[in-house]
GROMACS .gro file of C-alpha atoms in nm:
model
  311
    1MET     CA    1   0.877   0.342   2.464
    2VAL     CA    2   0.742   0.702   2.534
    3CYS     CA    3   0.874   0.714   2.653
    4CYS     CA    4   1.125   0.442   2.690
    5LEU     CA    5   1.405   0.553   2.463
    6LEU     CA    6   1.697   0.336   2.568
    7VAL     CA    7   2.041   0.397   2.429
    8ALA     CA    8   2.268   0.136   2.272
    9ARG     CA    9   2.641   0.172   2.338
   10ARG     CA   10   2.851   0.128   2.026
   11ASP     CA   11   3.067  -0.137   2.192
   12LEU     CA   12   2.755  -0.347   2.259
   13LEU     CA   13   2.633  -0.349   1.899
   14PRO     CA   14   2.717  -0.638   1.664
   15SER     CA   15   3.058  -0.590   1.502
   16ASP     CA   16   2.912  -0.627   1.153
   17PHE     CA   17   2.634  -0.374   1.208
   18SER     CA   18   2.616  -0.087   0.959
   19LEU     CA   19   2.378   0.208   0.958
   20LEU     CA   20   2.088   0.196   0.719
   21PRO     CA   21   2.051   0.450   0.439
   22LEU     CA   22   1.872   0.760   0.561
   23GLY     CA   23   1.600   0.747   0.299
   24GLY     CA   24   1.262   0.737   0.474
   25ARG     CA   25   1.393   0.913   0.785
   26ASP     CA   26   1.145   1.090   1.014
   27ALA     CA   27   0.925   0.778   1.034
   28LEU     CA   28   0.982   0.768   1.410
   29LEU     CA   29   0.930   1.139   1.471
   30PHE     CA   30   0.589   1.191   1.629
   31VAL     CA   31   0.586   1.569   1.678
   32ASP     CA   32   0.543   1.785   1.369
   33ALA     CA   33   0.500   2.124   1.539
   34ILE     CA   34   0.573   2.290   1.874
   35THR     CA   35   0.324   2.568   1.943
   36SER     CA   36   0.446   2.696   2.281
   37VAL     CA   37   0.726   2.650   2.531
   38GLY     CA   38   0.664   2.785   2.881
   39ASP     CA   39   0.825   2.759   3.221
   40GLY     CA   40   0.799   2.386   3.286
   41SER     CA   41   0.558   2.315   3.001
   42ILE     CA   42   0.556   2.252   2.628
   43VAL     CA   43   0.271   2.213   2.377
   44GLY     CA   44   0.281   2.067   2.028
   45ARG     CA   45   0.085   1.862   1.780
   46ARG     CA   46   0.103   1.567   1.544
   47HIS     CA   47  -0.115   1.499   1.242
   48PHE     CA   48  -0.152   1.127   1.170
   49PRO     CA   49  -0.240   1.096   0.800
   50ILE     CA   50  -0.438   0.805   0.660
   51THR     CA   51  -0.106   0.680   0.522
   52GLU     CA   52   0.062   0.676   0.868
   53PRO     CA   53   0.272   0.355   0.882
   54MET     CA   54   0.212   0.312   1.258
   55ARG     CA   55  -0.153   0.224   1.202
   56TYR     CA   56  -0.371  -0.080   1.240
   57PRO     CA   57  -0.577  -0.201   0.942
   58SER     CA   58  -0.930  -0.076   0.907
   59ARG     CA   59  -1.223  -0.278   1.037
   60LYS     CA   60  -1.567  -0.152   0.938
   61GLY     CA   61  -1.405   0.167   0.813
   62HIS     CA   62  -1.232   0.251   1.142
   63ALA     CA   63  -0.852   0.238   1.133
   64HIS     CA   64  -0.653   0.371   1.427
   65VAL     CA   65  -0.304   0.476   1.521
   66ALA     CA   66  -0.091   0.232   1.721
   67PRO     CA   67  -0.130   0.347   2.084
   68GLY     CA   68   0.244   0.326   2.141
   69ALA     CA   69   0.289   0.602   1.883
   70ILE     CA   70   0.075   0.836   2.093
   71PHE     CA   71   0.270   0.807   2.415
   72GLU     CA   72   0.592   0.807   2.214
   73ALA     CA   73   0.477   1.144   2.078
   74ILE     CA   74   0.427   1.284   2.430
   75GLY     CA   75   0.769   1.156   2.533
   76GLN     CA   76   0.932   1.314   2.230
   77LEU     CA   77   0.760   1.645   2.304
   78ALA     CA   78   0.899   1.640   2.658
   79SER     CA   79   1.240   1.554   2.512
   80TRP     CA   80   1.235   1.869   2.304
   81TYR     CA   81   1.188   2.072   2.621
   82GLY     CA   82   1.492   1.909   2.780
   83LEU     CA   83   1.701   1.950   2.465
   84LYS     CA   84   1.619   2.319   2.443
   85LYS     CA   85   1.706   2.376   2.809
   86ASN     CA   86   2.047   2.208   2.784
   87ASN     CA   87   2.127   2.372   2.450
   88PHE     CA   88   2.112   2.046   2.255
   89THR     CA   89   2.388   1.873   2.444
   90ALA     CA   90   2.192   1.583   2.599
   91ARG     CA   91   1.876   1.388   2.520
   92PRO     CA   92   1.643   1.244   2.787
   93VAL     CA   93   1.644   0.865   2.810
   94PHE     CA   94   1.323   0.746   2.976
   95LEU     CA   95   1.355   0.450   3.210
   96PHE     CA   96   1.029   0.435   3.402
   97MET     CA   97   0.663   0.528   3.375
   98GLU     CA   98   0.418   0.518   3.662
   99SER     CA   99   0.107   0.486   3.449
  100VAL     CA  100  -0.067   0.538   3.116
  101GLU     CA  101  -0.439   0.598   3.079
  102ALA     CA  102  -0.560   0.517   2.726
  103ARG     CA  103  -0.918   0.641   2.701
  104GLN     CA  104  -0.993   0.592   2.333
  105PRO     CA  105  -0.811   0.501   2.012
  106VAL     CA  106  -0.689   0.772   1.776
  107PRO     CA  107  -0.849   0.743   1.429
  108ILE     CA  108  -0.608   0.786   1.141
  109GLY     CA  109  -0.650   1.128   0.984
  110SER     CA  110  -0.660   1.292   1.328
  111THR     CA  111  -0.459   1.591   1.447
  112VAL     CA  112  -0.357   1.532   1.808
  113GLU     CA  113  -0.260   1.811   2.047
  114LEU     CA  114   0.029   1.712   2.273
  115ARG     CA  115   0.108   1.860   2.614
  116ALA     CA  116   0.385   1.787   2.862
  117THR     CA  117   0.448   1.923   3.212
  118ILE     CA  118   0.802   1.901   3.345
  119HIS     CA  119   0.818   1.809   3.714
  120ASP     CA  120   1.194   1.793   3.758
  121LEU     CA  121   1.480   1.893   3.529
  122GLY     CA  122   1.836   1.865   3.656
  123GLU     CA  123   2.170   1.794   3.496
  124ASP     CA  124   2.117   1.418   3.524
  125ALA     CA  125   1.748   1.352   3.596
  126PHE     CA  126   1.424   1.431   3.416
  127ARG     CA  127   1.058   1.375   3.515
  128PHE     CA  128   0.739   1.473   3.337
  129SER     CA  129   0.372   1.395   3.279
  130GLY     CA  130   0.170   1.461   2.965
  131GLU     CA  131  -0.147   1.413   2.768
  132ALA     CA  132  -0.278   1.385   2.413
  133LEU     CA  133  -0.602   1.555   2.312
  134ILE     CA  134  -0.839   1.556   2.017
  135ASP     CA  135  -1.076   1.853   1.991
  136GLY     CA  136  -0.990   1.948   2.349
  137GLU     CA  137  -1.070   1.605   2.496
  138ALA     CA  138  -0.790   1.407   2.660
  139ILE     CA  139  -0.762   1.067   2.493
  140LEU     CA  140  -0.439   0.949   2.656
  141LYS     CA  141  -0.243   1.051   2.966
  142LEU     CA  142   0.107   0.972   3.088
  143ASN     CA  143   0.173   1.005   3.459
  144ASP     CA  144   0.517   1.047   3.616
  145CYS     CA  145   0.766   0.936   3.352
  146GLY     CA  146   1.137   0.986   3.400
  147GLY     CA  147   1.491   0.885   3.345
  148MET     CA  148   1.833   1.030   3.275
  149PHE     CA  149   2.024   1.224   3.008
  150MET     CA  150   2.269   1.088   2.753
  151PRO     CA  151   2.507   1.297   2.539
  152LEU     CA  152   2.319   1.397   2.225
  153ALA     CA  153   2.623   1.361   2.001
  154ASP     CA  154   2.641   0.990   2.094
  155LEU     CA  155   2.294   0.942   1.945
  156GLU     CA  156   2.262   1.178   1.650
  157ASP     CA  157   2.403   1.491   1.489
  158PRO     CA  158   2.327   1.782   1.728
  159GLU     CA  159   2.306   2.027   1.438
  160VAL     CA  160   2.037   1.819   1.271
  161THR     CA  161   1.847   1.808   1.600
  162ARG     CA  162   1.881   2.183   1.647
  163SER     CA  163   1.758   2.254   1.294
  164ARG     CA  164   1.459   2.027   1.353
  165PHE     CA  165   1.369   2.219   1.666
  166ASP     CA  166   1.390   2.548   1.475
  167ALA     CA  167   1.153   2.409   1.212
  168LEU     CA  168   0.915   2.270   1.475
  169THR     CA  169   0.885   2.610   1.645
  170ASN     CA  170   0.855   2.806   1.321
  171GLY     CA  171   0.551   2.664   1.148
  172GLY     CA  172   0.621   2.293   1.171
  173LEU     CA  173   0.830   2.009   1.034
  174ILE     CA  174   0.736   1.809   0.725
  175LEU     CA  175   0.780   1.444   0.821
  176THR     CA  176   0.902   1.250   0.520
  177GLY     CA  177   0.834   0.911   0.680
  178SER     CA  178   0.465   0.961   0.759
  179GLU     CA  179   0.342   0.783   0.446
  180GLY     CA  180   0.359   0.417   0.358
  181PRO     CA  181   0.206   0.076   0.412
  182ALA     CA  182   0.093  -0.021   0.761
  183TYR     CA  183   0.373  -0.170   0.969
  184PRO     CA  184   0.324  -0.550   0.998
  185PHE     CA  185   0.279  -0.555   1.376
  186GLU     CA  186   0.157  -0.916   1.367
  187ASP     CA  187   0.508  -1.023   1.266
  188LEU     CA  188   0.641  -0.907   1.604
  189VAL     CA  189   0.511  -1.217   1.783
  190GLY     CA  190   0.788  -1.436   1.643
  191ASP     CA  191   0.823  -1.792   1.774
  192VAL     CA  192   0.587  -1.922   2.042
  193LEU     CA  193   0.796  -2.120   2.292
  194SER     CA  194   0.514  -2.216   2.528
  195PHE     CA  195   0.143  -2.144   2.537
  196ASP     CA  196  -0.130  -2.185   2.798
  197PRO     CA  197  -0.430  -2.029   2.616
  198GLY     CA  198  -0.573  -1.733   2.798
  199ARG     CA  199  -0.327  -1.758   3.087
  200ARG     CA  200   0.038  -1.754   2.983
  201ILE     CA  201   0.248  -1.724   2.669
  202HIS     CA  202   0.624  -1.721   2.611
  203THR     CA  203   0.753  -1.593   2.275
  204ARG     CA  204   1.086  -1.515   2.111
  205HIS     CA  205   1.154  -1.250   1.846
  206LEU     CA  206   1.462  -1.148   1.650
  207PHE     CA  207   1.489  -0.778   1.571
  208SER     CA  208   1.635  -0.766   1.223
  209ARG     CA  209   1.907  -0.516   1.139
  210ASP     CA  210   1.698  -0.424   0.833
  211GLU     CA  211   1.411  -0.271   1.033
  212PRO     CA  212   1.347   0.078   0.889
  213PHE     CA  213   1.300   0.247   1.228
  214TYR     CA  214   1.668   0.204   1.320
  215ALA     CA  215   1.767   0.473   1.067
  216ASP     CA  216   1.600   0.739   1.280
  217HIS     CA  217   1.611   0.586   1.628
  218PHE     CA  218   1.895   0.670   1.655
  219PRO     CA  219   2.129   0.725   1.356
  220ARG     CA  220   2.452   0.685   1.557
  221PHE     CA  221   2.334   0.429   1.816
  222PRO     CA  222   2.029   0.242   1.685
  223VAL     CA  223   1.785   0.104   1.941
  224THR     CA  224   1.433  -0.042   1.922
  225PRO     CA  225   1.176   0.231   2.000
  226ALA     CA  226   0.907   0.199   2.264
  227VAL     CA  227   0.625   0.210   2.012
  228ILE     CA  228   0.753  -0.116   1.862
  229LEU     CA  229   0.803  -0.287   2.198
  230ASN     CA  230   0.453  -0.185   2.308
  231GLU     CA  231   0.290  -0.314   1.992
  232MET     CA  232   0.490  -0.637   2.017
  233LEU     CA  233   0.340  -0.688   2.361
  234GLY     CA  234  -0.009  -0.614   2.231
  235GLN     CA  235   0.028  -0.873   1.958
  236VAL     CA  236   0.150  -1.133   2.208
  237VAL     CA  237  -0.155  -1.062   2.428
  238ARG     CA  238  -0.384  -1.101   2.128
  239ARG     CA  239  -0.225  -1.435   2.047
  240MET     CA  240  -0.259  -1.549   2.409
  241ILE     CA  241  -0.631  -1.480   2.433
  242GLY     CA  242  -0.712  -1.585   2.078
  243ALA     CA  243  -0.830  -1.249   1.944
  244LYS     CA  244  -0.908  -1.258   1.573
  245ASP     CA  245  -0.875  -0.888   1.503
  246ASP     CA  246  -0.645  -0.607   1.615
  247GLN     CA  247  -0.944  -0.403   1.723
  248ASP     CA  248  -1.089  -0.686   1.933
  249VAL     CA  249  -0.834  -0.599   2.204
  250MET     CA  250  -0.767  -0.234   2.292
  251LEU     CA  251  -0.499  -0.106   2.529
  252ARG     CA  252  -0.654   0.081   2.822
  253GLY     CA  253  -0.365   0.134   3.060
  254ILE     CA  254  -0.011   0.060   3.173
  255SER     CA  255   0.129   0.084   3.523
  256ARG     CA  256   0.467   0.048   3.693
  257LEU     CA  257   0.665   0.015   3.372
  258LYS     CA  258   1.042  -0.010   3.422
  259ILE     CA  259   1.315  -0.050   3.163
  260ARG     CA  260   1.659  -0.175   3.262
  261SER     CA  261   1.829  -0.218   2.926
  262PHE     CA  262   1.773  -0.184   2.552
  263VAL     CA  263   1.693  -0.396   2.248
  264ALA     CA  264   1.949  -0.333   1.973
  265PRO     CA  265   1.946  -0.445   1.608
  266GLY     CA  266   2.014  -0.816   1.587
  267ASP     CA  267   1.904  -0.886   1.945
  268ILE     CA  268   1.683  -1.182   2.027
  269SER     CA  269   1.426  -1.090   2.290
  270GLU     CA  270   1.178  -1.306   2.478
  271MET     CA  271   0.837  -1.195   2.600
  272ILE     CA  272   0.651  -1.365   2.884
  273VAL     CA  273   0.293  -1.251   2.943
  274THR     CA  274   0.072  -1.387   3.219
  275CYS     CA  275  -0.299  -1.325   3.273
  276PRO     CA  276  -0.515  -1.423   3.572
  277GLY     CA  277  -0.825  -1.418   3.354
  278VAL     CA  278  -1.092  -1.187   3.217
  279ARG     CA  279  -1.290  -0.969   3.459
  280THR     CA  280  -1.617  -0.788   3.397
  281VAL     CA  281  -1.681  -0.429   3.506
  282GLY     CA  282  -2.035  -0.326   3.416
  283ASN     CA  283  -2.068  -0.421   3.050
  284ARG     CA  284  -1.693  -0.410   2.989
  285ARG     CA  285  -1.463  -0.712   2.976
  286LEU     CA  286  -1.109  -0.635   3.090
  287VAL     CA  287  -0.788  -0.834   3.063
  288ASP     CA  288  -0.514  -0.769   3.320
  289THR     CA  289  -0.168  -0.884   3.214
  290THR     CA  290   0.186  -0.869   3.349
  291ALA     CA  291   0.461  -0.858   3.090
  292GLU     CA  292   0.831  -0.927   3.110
  293LEU     CA  293   1.085  -0.877   2.832
  294LEU     CA  294   1.405  -1.077   2.858
  295LYS     CA  295   1.737  -1.057   2.676
  296ASP     CA  296   2.015  -1.311   2.731
  297GLY     CA  297   1.799  -1.463   3.006
  298LYS     CA  298   1.781  -1.138   3.206
  299ARG     CA  299   1.468  -0.932   3.258
  300ILE     CA  300   1.503  -0.590   3.096
  301LEU     CA  301   1.139  -0.472   3.107
  302ARG     CA  302   0.847  -0.528   3.338
  303GLY     CA  303   0.505  -0.368   3.358
  304ASP     CA  304   0.133  -0.427   3.409
  305PHE     CA  305  -0.078  -0.379   3.096
  306PHE     CA  306  -0.458  -0.356   3.084
  307TYR     CA  307  -0.675  -0.430   2.779
  308GLU     CA  308  -1.045  -0.422   2.695
  309LEU     CA  309  -1.215  -0.686   2.484
  310ASN     CA  310  -1.449  -0.557   2.215
  311ASP     CA  311  -1.717  -0.762   2.044
   0.00000   0.00000   0.00000
């Protein structure tokens, strides 16, 4: 997610799983340039073209980037800092996030500045915070994310990763997967197992081995990225409250997110979302939800997610 890049062990993948062709790679890379690396800080950017696949359809001429892609971008930027420091031997795997503040959606066509501050960097542990800005204004903040390191060679080719970093710090990286049709986020809801409108919903979804994002996340040990899990949750919330449009419900925050395991290709996951109701703050209508993701009957994700209803 962000931030929550959980690693699949080869012995836990289906025995008949085979890697996808690498055509269309880079679709899950959300940093296209690194502009500075300091002592405990890193700054970069990402341009989201109007053809960005991780986008929601336009309503009244206003399409926007999936919010999960923005905090995934900050997490990837922080990862580059860790990779550089350990000489491309280990990649950060993010397991928790204290909070996200989503202040406004990112219109497609925007160039977003990304910043990350590293709080703690040891051989095994990694903690950071970060923000995304448009024209100098912070539009999303991550507070106190962290996790552990995994051997880079278990996930991807270290030489490919090193060459990407060199390109990122020397003018930028051309992302070959940043064009295409919008990802069908609505398909992530899957089967509805039980439904109490506006209060509780229980769904089940099968992550197909044919999903294009597995080719880049990661080539050697594919795992479902946080941006997909976050948008799956958003779609389930929309179904629960009966929203008719993707822009009727906007993510405003996440708190106390913890990840205990991963979702690999071919896994069946269940999502349970509960909501105590809609509250009004001034002229804003807010929806507080608690989400749990289960695999094989065991909870592997939990967090509190906050949305705003738009007329």
